């Protein structure tokens, strides 16, 4: 029998922690092993309970969630603990702060309970999880940061690995990548593992950043007359995967 995914819930509001515990404990294969009401308490609880996933709030007294995420991600005694940030706000400083700190994903608190449960499972499985609005902000920030360069394949990657990296950058899950490239789940996981090793990436979230850095995911302004319109990101930008044509958040 597979061991349940161990979750640490971190939020400064007791009512929210209680609600999250009810949702997670009620889901098959998940169990809440602890709670914390501050960033400092979160680090201590993580070291004590060794969770698989930390569900981390951002704005808290006694040390914020971004600093706590950084400390947990850098702790050599917690190599397999992943952090999923859960916030009411999609502010750029929170999104990028969480990514730089080593978070594996960023979800908004208006998510449905089923989406939250799925996010925890996918985070534990090594996938990155970004709410569509959050991915849009990441895309927008790259556009606003300066000219976008063309696609540059990272050295040492095979052509198939470059394709997989581009799709990871667009937010596709392993199953969706397998369907898009007509390859098995096992093969997708092998490619993801190779990408993590070759790019020295901690997790899938860092692969998303690598895809942007190498121009494998681009953002373009859509033509006004086009119908039906594609999904749009920050400031009305359309995102797509290099070599794959226009795409939308799946």
PDB file of C-alpha atoms in Angstrom:
ATOM      1  CA  UNK A   1       0.000   0.000   0.000  1.00  0.00           C
ATOM      2  CA  UNK A   2       1.339   3.426  -0.975  1.00  0.00           C
ATOM      3  CA  UNK A   3       2.128   5.724   1.946  1.00  0.00           C
ATOM      4  CA  UNK A   4      -0.014   8.877   2.085  1.00  0.00           C
ATOM      5  CA  UNK A   5       1.406  12.227   1.053  1.00  0.00           C
ATOM      6  CA  UNK A   6       2.359  14.064   4.245  1.00  0.00           C
ATOM      7  CA  UNK A   7       1.306  17.724   4.256  1.00  0.00           C
ATOM      8  CA  UNK A   8       2.242  20.605   6.555  1.00  0.00           C
ATOM      9  CA  UNK A   9      -0.313  23.453   6.522  1.00  0.00           C
ATOM     10  CA  UNK A  10       1.038  26.953   7.164  1.00  0.00           C
ATOM     11  CA  UNK A  11      -1.249  29.968   7.596  1.00  0.00           C
ATOM     12  CA  UNK A  12      -1.525  32.603  10.298  1.00  0.00           C
ATOM     13  CA  UNK A  13      -5.324  32.302  10.472  1.00  0.00           C
ATOM     14  CA  UNK A  14      -6.568  29.317  12.528  1.00  0.00           C
ATOM     15  CA  UNK A  15      -9.874  29.137  10.640  1.00  0.00           C
ATOM     16  CA  UNK A  16      -8.086  28.814   7.284  1.00  0.00           C
ATOM     17  CA  UNK A  17      -5.720  26.184   8.665  1.00  0.00           C
ATOM     18  CA  UNK A  18      -8.696  24.216   9.981  1.00  0.00           C
ATOM     19  CA  UNK A  19     -10.509  24.462   6.635  1.00  0.00           C
ATOM     20  CA  UNK A  20      -7.430  23.346   4.697  1.00  0.00           C
ATOM     21  CA  UNK A  21      -6.936  20.417   7.067  1.00  0.00           C
ATOM     22  CA  UNK A  22     -10.522  19.279   6.525  1.00  0.00           C
ATOM     23  CA  UNK A  23     -10.110  19.377   2.749  1.00  0.00           C
ATOM     24  CA  UNK A  24      -6.748  17.597   2.710  1.00  0.00           C
ATOM     25  CA  UNK A  25      -7.489  14.982   5.370  1.00  0.00           C
ATOM     26  CA  UNK A  26     -10.710  14.177   3.521  1.00  0.00           C
ATOM     27  CA  UNK A  27      -8.853  13.387   0.290  1.00  0.00           C
ATOM     28  CA  UNK A  28      -7.582   9.913  -0.527  1.00  0.00           C
ATOM     29  CA  UNK A  29      -3.852   9.515  -0.128  1.00  0.00           C
ATOM     30  CA  UNK A  30      -3.249  12.775   1.753  1.00  0.00           C
ATOM     31  CA  UNK A  31      -2.698  13.385   5.458  1.00  0.00           C
ATOM     32  CA  UNK A  32      -1.946  16.573   7.386  1.00  0.00           C
ATOM     33  CA  UNK A  33       0.963  15.968   9.746  1.00  0.00           C
ATOM     34  CA  UNK A  34       1.163  19.420  11.269  1.00  0.00           C
ATOM     35  CA  UNK A  35       0.181  23.071  11.258  1.00  0.00           C
ATOM     36  CA  UNK A  36       2.082  26.332  11.735  1.00  0.00           C
ATOM     37  CA  UNK A  37       0.981  29.932  12.082  1.00  0.00           C
ATOM     38  CA  UNK A  38       4.168  31.776  11.140  1.00  0.00           C
ATOM     39  CA  UNK A  39       7.221  31.434   8.929  1.00  0.00           C
ATOM     40  CA  UNK A  40       9.507  30.624  11.844  1.00  0.00           C
ATOM     41  CA  UNK A  41       7.079  28.020  13.161  1.00  0.00           C
ATOM     42  CA  UNK A  42       6.815  26.554   9.651  1.00  0.00           C
ATOM     43  CA  UNK A  43      10.566  25.920   9.458  1.00  0.00           C
ATOM     44  CA  UNK A  44      10.565  24.300  12.899  1.00  0.00           C
ATOM     45  CA  UNK A  45       7.510  22.164  12.058  1.00  0.00           C
ATOM     46  CA  UNK A  46       9.034  21.066   8.740  1.00  0.00           C
ATOM     47  CA  UNK A  47      12.211  19.901  10.470  1.00  0.00           C
ATOM     48  CA  UNK A  48      10.160  18.065  13.079  1.00  0.00           C
ATOM     49  CA  UNK A  49       7.530  16.391  10.855  1.00  0.00           C
ATOM     50  CA  UNK A  50       9.511  15.944   7.575  1.00  0.00           C
ATOM     51  CA  UNK A  51       6.480  16.567   5.303  1.00  0.00           C
ATOM     52  CA  UNK A  52       6.358  15.729   1.604  1.00  0.00           C
ATOM     53  CA  UNK A  53       4.584  18.999   0.791  1.00  0.00           C
ATOM     54  CA  UNK A  54       4.362  22.292   2.693  1.00  0.00           C
ATOM     55  CA  UNK A  55       1.283  24.352   1.867  1.00  0.00           C
ATOM     56  CA  UNK A  56       2.684  27.814   2.574  1.00  0.00           C
ATOM     57  CA  UNK A  57       0.941  31.152   3.088  1.00  0.00           C
ATOM     58  CA  UNK A  58       2.917  34.291   2.176  1.00  0.00           C
ATOM     59  CA  UNK A  59       1.943  37.133   4.492  1.00  0.00           C
ATOM     60  CA  UNK A  60       2.371  36.087   8.112  1.00  0.00           C
ATOM     61  CA  UNK A  61       3.775  37.596  11.298  1.00  0.00           C
ATOM     62  CA  UNK A  62       6.885  36.073  12.808  1.00  0.00           C
ATOM     63  CA  UNK A  63       8.633  35.506   9.488  1.00  0.00           C
ATOM     64  CA  UNK A  64       6.924  35.527   6.100  1.00  0.00           C
ATOM     65  CA  UNK A  65       6.296  32.532   3.873  1.00  0.00           C
ATOM     66  CA  UNK A  66       8.906  33.502   1.273  1.00  0.00           C
ATOM     67  CA  UNK A  67      11.754  33.436   3.781  1.00  0.00           C
ATOM     68  CA  UNK A  68      10.415  30.199   5.287  1.00  0.00           C
ATOM     69  CA  UNK A  69      10.269  28.660   1.795  1.00  0.00           C
ATOM     70  CA  UNK A  70      13.882  29.644   1.153  1.00  0.00           C
ATOM     71  CA  UNK A  71      15.040  28.075   4.412  1.00  0.00           C
ATOM     72  CA  UNK A  72      13.103  24.858   3.855  1.00  0.00           C
ATOM     73  CA  UNK A  73      14.250  24.505   0.237  1.00  0.00           C
ATOM     74  CA  UNK A  74      17.881  25.016   1.281  1.00  0.00           C
ATOM     75  CA  UNK A  75      17.761  22.660   4.269  1.00  0.00           C
ATOM     76  CA  UNK A  76      19.928  19.582   3.531  1.00  0.00           C
ATOM     77  CA  UNK A  77      17.813  17.572   5.975  1.00  0.00           C
ATOM     78  CA  UNK A  78      14.675  18.199   3.870  1.00  0.00           C
ATOM     79  CA  UNK A  79      15.807  17.208   0.364  1.00  0.00           C
ATOM     80  CA  UNK A  80      12.445  15.800  -0.757  1.00  0.00           C
ATOM     81  CA  UNK A  81      10.165  18.377   0.872  1.00  0.00           C
ATOM     82  CA  UNK A  82       8.440  20.592  -1.696  1.00  0.00           C
ATOM     83  CA  UNK A  83       6.706  23.893  -1.047  1.00  0.00           C
ATOM     84  CA  UNK A  84       3.417  24.923  -2.659  1.00  0.00           C
ATOM     85  CA  UNK A  85       2.679  28.581  -1.987  1.00  0.00           C
ATOM     86  CA  UNK A  86      -0.967  29.455  -1.396  1.00  0.00           C
ATOM     87  CA  UNK A  87      -1.858  33.149  -1.392  1.00  0.00           C
ATOM     88  CA  UNK A  88      -4.756  35.534  -1.785  1.00  0.00           C
ATOM     89  CA  UNK A  89      -2.574  37.761  -3.943  1.00  0.00           C
ATOM     90  CA  UNK A  90      -0.944  37.277  -7.352  1.00  0.00           C
ATOM     91  CA  UNK A  91       1.450  40.218  -6.920  1.00  0.00           C
ATOM     92  CA  UNK A  92       4.673  39.970  -8.918  1.00  0.00           C
ATOM     93  CA  UNK A  93       6.832  40.343  -5.822  1.00  0.00           C
ATOM     94  CA  UNK A  94       5.147  37.296  -4.272  1.00  0.00           C
ATOM     95  CA  UNK A  95       5.262  35.146  -7.402  1.00  0.00           C
ATOM     96  CA  UNK A  96       8.901  35.836  -8.202  1.00  0.00           C
ATOM     97  CA  UNK A  97       9.900  35.834  -4.558  1.00  0.00           C
ATOM     98  CA  UNK A  98       8.400  32.357  -4.168  1.00  0.00           C
ATOM     99  CA  UNK A  99      10.132  31.045  -7.300  1.00  0.00           C
ATOM    100  CA  UNK A 100      13.504  32.473  -6.309  1.00  0.00           C
ATOM    101  CA  UNK A 101      13.060  30.974  -2.848  1.00  0.00           C
ATOM    102  CA  UNK A 102      12.603  27.499  -4.316  1.00  0.00           C
ATOM    103  CA  UNK A 103       8.819  27.009  -4.287  1.00  0.00           C
ATOM    104  CA  UNK A 104       7.513  24.286  -6.583  1.00  0.00           C
ATOM    105  CA  UNK A 105       4.283  26.110  -7.363  1.00  0.00           C
ATOM    106  CA  UNK A 106       1.988  29.023  -6.615  1.00  0.00           C
ATOM    107  CA  UNK A 107      -1.760  28.675  -6.164  1.00  0.00           C
ATOM    108  CA  UNK A 108      -4.376  31.293  -5.340  1.00  0.00           C
ATOM    109  CA  UNK A 109      -6.719  30.895  -2.382  1.00  0.00           C
ATOM    110  CA  UNK A 110      -9.781  31.158  -4.613  1.00  0.00           C
ATOM    111  CA  UNK A 111      -8.974  27.703  -6.020  1.00  0.00           C
ATOM    112  CA  UNK A 112     -11.607  24.982  -5.750  1.00  0.00           C
ATOM    113  CA  UNK A 113     -10.957  22.269  -3.120  1.00  0.00           C
ATOM    114  CA  UNK A 114     -10.503  19.668  -5.871  1.00  0.00           C
ATOM    115  CA  UNK A 115      -7.880  21.899  -7.517  1.00  0.00           C
ATOM    116  CA  UNK A 116      -6.058  22.266  -4.210  1.00  0.00           C
ATOM    117  CA  UNK A 117      -5.966  18.496  -3.681  1.00  0.00           C
ATOM    118  CA  UNK A 118      -4.739  17.965  -7.247  1.00  0.00           C
ATOM    119  CA  UNK A 119      -2.088  20.656  -6.761  1.00  0.00           C
ATOM    120  CA  UNK A 120      -0.724  18.954  -3.647  1.00  0.00           C
ATOM    121  CA  UNK A 121      -0.572  15.596  -5.429  1.00  0.00           C
ATOM    122  CA  UNK A 122       1.127  17.046  -8.496  1.00  0.00           C
ATOM    123  CA  UNK A 123       3.610  18.980  -6.377  1.00  0.00           C
ATOM    124  CA  UNK A 124       4.525  15.791  -4.534  1.00  0.00           C
ATOM    125  CA  UNK A 125       4.928  14.029  -7.898  1.00  0.00           C
ATOM    126  CA  UNK A 126       7.534  16.601  -8.911  1.00  0.00           C
ATOM    127  CA  UNK A 127       5.403  18.769 -11.180  1.00  0.00           C
ATOM    128  CA  UNK A 128       5.228  22.530 -10.922  1.00  0.00           C
ATOM    129  CA  UNK A 129       1.790  23.997 -10.416  1.00  0.00           C
ATOM    130  CA  UNK A 130       0.883  27.577 -11.315  1.00  0.00           C
ATOM    131  CA  UNK A 131      -2.564  29.116 -11.376  1.00  0.00           C
ATOM    132  CA  UNK A 132      -3.274  30.464 -14.906  1.00  0.00           C
ATOM    133  CA  UNK A 133      -3.237  34.064 -13.650  1.00  0.00           C
ATOM    134  CA  UNK A 134       0.125  33.462 -12.014  1.00  0.00           C
ATOM    135  CA  UNK A 135       1.653  31.965 -15.170  1.00  0.00           C
ATOM    136  CA  UNK A 136       0.358  35.005 -17.044  1.00  0.00           C
ATOM    137  CA  UNK A 137       2.269  37.288 -14.685  1.00  0.00           C
ATOM    138  CA  UNK A 138       5.465  35.316 -15.209  1.00  0.00           C
ATOM    139  CA  UNK A 139       5.061  35.659 -18.972  1.00  0.00           C
ATOM    140  CA  UNK A 140       4.264  39.362 -18.675  1.00  0.00           C
ATOM    141  CA  UNK A 141       7.327  40.044 -16.548  1.00  0.00           C
ATOM    142  CA  UNK A 142       9.585  38.497 -19.173  1.00  0.00           C
ATOM    143  CA  UNK A 143       8.000  40.699 -21.842  1.00  0.00           C
ATOM    144  CA  UNK A 144       8.384  43.829 -19.751  1.00  0.00           C
ATOM    145  CA  UNK A 145      11.957  42.983 -18.821  1.00  0.00           C
ATOM    146  CA  UNK A 146      13.363  43.727 -22.263  1.00  0.00           C
ATOM    147  CA  UNK A 147      13.645  42.360 -25.798  1.00  0.00           C
ATOM    148  CA  UNK A 148      12.866  38.684 -26.157  1.00  0.00           C
ATOM    149  CA  UNK A 149      15.606  36.645 -27.776  1.00  0.00           C
ATOM    150  CA  UNK A 150      14.990  33.765 -30.128  1.00  0.00           C
ATOM    151  CA  UNK A 151      14.953  30.165 -29.020  1.00  0.00           C
ATOM    152  CA  UNK A 152      18.363  28.915 -27.973  1.00  0.00           C
ATOM    153  CA  UNK A 153      18.626  25.200 -27.220  1.00  0.00           C
ATOM    154  CA  UNK A 154      20.550  24.648 -23.964  1.00  0.00           C
ATOM    155  CA  UNK A 155      23.812  22.788 -24.498  1.00  0.00           C
ATOM    156  CA  UNK A 156      23.843  19.037 -23.846  1.00  0.00           C
ATOM    157  CA  UNK A 157      20.084  18.664 -24.425  1.00  0.00           C
ATOM    158  CA  UNK A 158      18.723  16.419 -27.150  1.00  0.00           C
ATOM    159  CA  UNK A 159      16.126  17.771 -29.583  1.00  0.00           C
ATOM    160  CA  UNK A 160      13.414  15.785 -27.773  1.00  0.00           C
ATOM    161  CA  UNK A 161      14.492  17.183 -24.397  1.00  0.00           C
ATOM    162  CA  UNK A 162      14.265  20.687 -25.836  1.00  0.00           C
ATOM    163  CA  UNK A 163      10.703  19.940 -26.971  1.00  0.00           C
ATOM    164  CA  UNK A 164       9.786  18.622 -23.526  1.00  0.00           C
ATOM    165  CA  UNK A 165      11.357  21.653 -21.818  1.00  0.00           C
ATOM    166  CA  UNK A 166       9.323  23.998 -24.015  1.00  0.00           C
ATOM    167  CA  UNK A 167       6.095  22.220 -23.062  1.00  0.00           C
ATOM    168  CA  UNK A 168       7.038  22.253 -19.362  1.00  0.00           C
ATOM    169  CA  UNK A 169       7.524  26.004 -19.740  1.00  0.00           C
ATOM    170  CA  UNK A 170       3.988  26.319 -21.069  1.00  0.00           C
ATOM    171  CA  UNK A 171       2.620  24.621 -17.953  1.00  0.00           C
ATOM    172  CA  UNK A 172       1.678  21.247 -19.417  1.00  0.00           C
ATOM    173  CA  UNK A 173       1.490  18.237 -17.107  1.00  0.00           C
ATOM    174  CA  UNK A 174       3.351  14.982 -17.791  1.00  0.00           C
ATOM    175  CA  UNK A 175       0.182  13.425 -19.165  1.00  0.00           C
ATOM    176  CA  UNK A 176      -0.425  16.374 -21.495  1.00  0.00           C
ATOM    177  CA  UNK A 177       3.197  16.297 -22.698  1.00  0.00           C
ATOM    178  CA  UNK A 178       2.892  12.579 -23.421  1.00  0.00           C
ATOM    179  CA  UNK A 179      -0.276  13.147 -25.418  1.00  0.00           C
ATOM    180  CA  UNK A 180       1.227  16.083 -27.327  1.00  0.00           C
ATOM    181  CA  UNK A 181       4.405  14.208 -28.289  1.00  0.00           C
ATOM    182  CA  UNK A 182       2.799  10.751 -28.502  1.00  0.00           C
ATOM    183  CA  UNK A 183       5.158   9.205 -25.974  1.00  0.00           C
ATOM    184  CA  UNK A 184       4.525   7.177 -22.820  1.00  0.00           C
ATOM    185  CA  UNK A 185       4.364   8.588 -19.292  1.00  0.00           C
ATOM    186  CA  UNK A 186       7.515   6.651 -18.458  1.00  0.00           C
ATOM    187  CA  UNK A 187       9.366   8.292 -21.324  1.00  0.00           C
ATOM    188  CA  UNK A 188       8.142  11.737 -20.255  1.00  0.00           C
ATOM    189  CA  UNK A 189       9.391  11.128 -16.712  1.00  0.00           C
ATOM    190  CA  UNK A 190      12.752  10.000 -18.076  1.00  0.00           C
ATOM    191  CA  UNK A 191      13.075  13.223 -20.100  1.00  0.00           C
ATOM    192  CA  UNK A 192      12.066  15.320 -17.064  1.00  0.00           C
ATOM    193  CA  UNK A 193      14.669  13.544 -14.947  1.00  0.00           C
ATOM    194  CA  UNK A 194      17.339  14.167 -17.587  1.00  0.00           C
ATOM    195  CA  UNK A 195      16.385  17.842 -17.779  1.00  0.00           C
ATOM    196  CA  UNK A 196      16.600  18.249 -14.006  1.00  0.00           C
ATOM    197  CA  UNK A 197      20.049  16.647 -13.971  1.00  0.00           C
ATOM    198  CA  UNK A 198      21.490  18.447 -17.016  1.00  0.00           C
ATOM    199  CA  UNK A 199      20.169  21.884 -16.041  1.00  0.00           C
ATOM    200  CA  UNK A 200      20.979  21.344 -12.345  1.00  0.00           C
ATOM    201  CA  UNK A 201      17.387  22.244 -11.467  1.00  0.00           C
ATOM    202  CA  UNK A 202      15.845  21.455  -8.093  1.00  0.00           C
ATOM    203  CA  UNK A 203      12.364  20.893  -9.460  1.00  0.00           C
ATOM    204  CA  UNK A 204       9.949  21.537 -12.299  1.00  0.00           C
ATOM    205  CA  UNK A 205       9.440  25.172 -11.334  1.00  0.00           C
ATOM    206  CA  UNK A 206      13.083  25.849 -12.145  1.00  0.00           C
ATOM    207  CA  UNK A 207      12.616  24.102 -15.485  1.00  0.00           C
ATOM    208  CA  UNK A 208       9.851  26.619 -16.258  1.00  0.00           C
ATOM    209  CA  UNK A 209      12.304  29.433 -15.583  1.00  0.00           C
ATOM    210  CA  UNK A 210      14.934  27.715 -17.765  1.00  0.00           C
ATOM    211  CA  UNK A 211      12.449  27.463 -20.636  1.00  0.00           C
ATOM    212  CA  UNK A 212      11.891  31.229 -20.468  1.00  0.00           C
ATOM    213  CA  UNK A 213      15.605  31.981 -20.092  1.00  0.00           C
ATOM    214  CA  UNK A 214      16.413  30.063 -23.271  1.00  0.00           C
ATOM    215  CA  UNK A 215      13.575  31.589 -25.278  1.00  0.00           C
ATOM    216  CA  UNK A 216      11.732  28.285 -25.648  1.00  0.00           C
ATOM    217  CA  UNK A 217       8.539  29.920 -24.394  1.00  0.00           C
ATOM    218  CA  UNK A 218       7.691  33.234 -25.956  1.00  0.00           C
ATOM    219  CA  UNK A 219       4.929  35.765 -25.562  1.00  0.00           C
ATOM    220  CA  UNK A 220       3.493  37.714 -28.450  1.00  0.00           C
ATOM    221  CA  UNK A 221       0.802  40.287 -28.868  1.00  0.00           C
ATOM    222  CA  UNK A 222      -2.162  38.682 -30.675  1.00  0.00           C
ATOM    223  CA  UNK A 223      -3.621  40.240 -33.816  1.00  0.00           C
ATOM    224  CA  UNK A 224      -6.810  42.182 -32.875  1.00  0.00           C
ATOM    225  CA  UNK A 225      -8.866  40.709 -35.725  1.00  0.00           C
ATOM    226  CA  UNK A 226      -8.181  37.079 -34.876  1.00  0.00           C
ATOM    227  CA  UNK A 227     -11.245  35.019 -33.864  1.00  0.00           C
ATOM    228  CA  UNK A 228     -11.655  33.194 -31.638  1.00  0.00           C
ATOM    229  CA  UNK A 229      -9.080  34.906 -29.397  1.00  0.00           C
ATOM    230  CA  UNK A 230      -6.492  32.870 -27.507  1.00  0.00           C
ATOM    231  CA  UNK A 231      -6.109  32.936 -23.754  1.00  0.00           C
ATOM    232  CA  UNK A 232      -4.212  36.054 -22.715  1.00  0.00           C
ATOM    233  CA  UNK A 233      -1.689  36.699 -20.070  1.00  0.00           C
ATOM    234  CA  UNK A 234      -0.592  39.849 -18.331  1.00  0.00           C
ATOM    235  CA  UNK A 235      -1.183  43.037 -20.355  1.00  0.00           C
ATOM    236  CA  UNK A 236      -3.044  41.035 -22.998  1.00  0.00           C
ATOM    237  CA  UNK A 237      -0.108  38.922 -24.098  1.00  0.00           C
ATOM    238  CA  UNK A 238      -0.514  35.544 -25.746  1.00  0.00           C
ATOM    239  CA  UNK A 239       1.980  32.848 -24.792  1.00  0.00           C
ATOM    240  CA  UNK A 240       3.306  30.082 -26.963  1.00  0.00           C
ATOM    241  CA  UNK A 241       5.980  27.423 -27.064  1.00  0.00           C
ATOM    242  CA  UNK A 242       8.877  27.915 -29.455  1.00  0.00           C
ATOM    243  CA  UNK A 243       8.711  25.475 -32.393  1.00  0.00           C
ATOM    244  CA  UNK A 244       5.177  24.509 -31.440  1.00  0.00           C
ATOM    245  CA  UNK A 245       3.148  27.513 -32.588  1.00  0.00           C
ATOM    246  CA  UNK A 246       0.574  29.415 -30.518  1.00  0.00           C
ATOM    247  CA  UNK A 247      -0.633  27.733 -27.377  1.00  0.00           C
ATOM    248  CA  UNK A 248      -2.813  28.475 -24.404  1.00  0.00           C
ATOM    249  CA  UNK A 249      -2.871  27.416 -20.799  1.00  0.00           C
ATOM    250  CA  UNK A 250      -4.197  23.854 -20.908  1.00  0.00           C
TER     251      UNK A 250
END
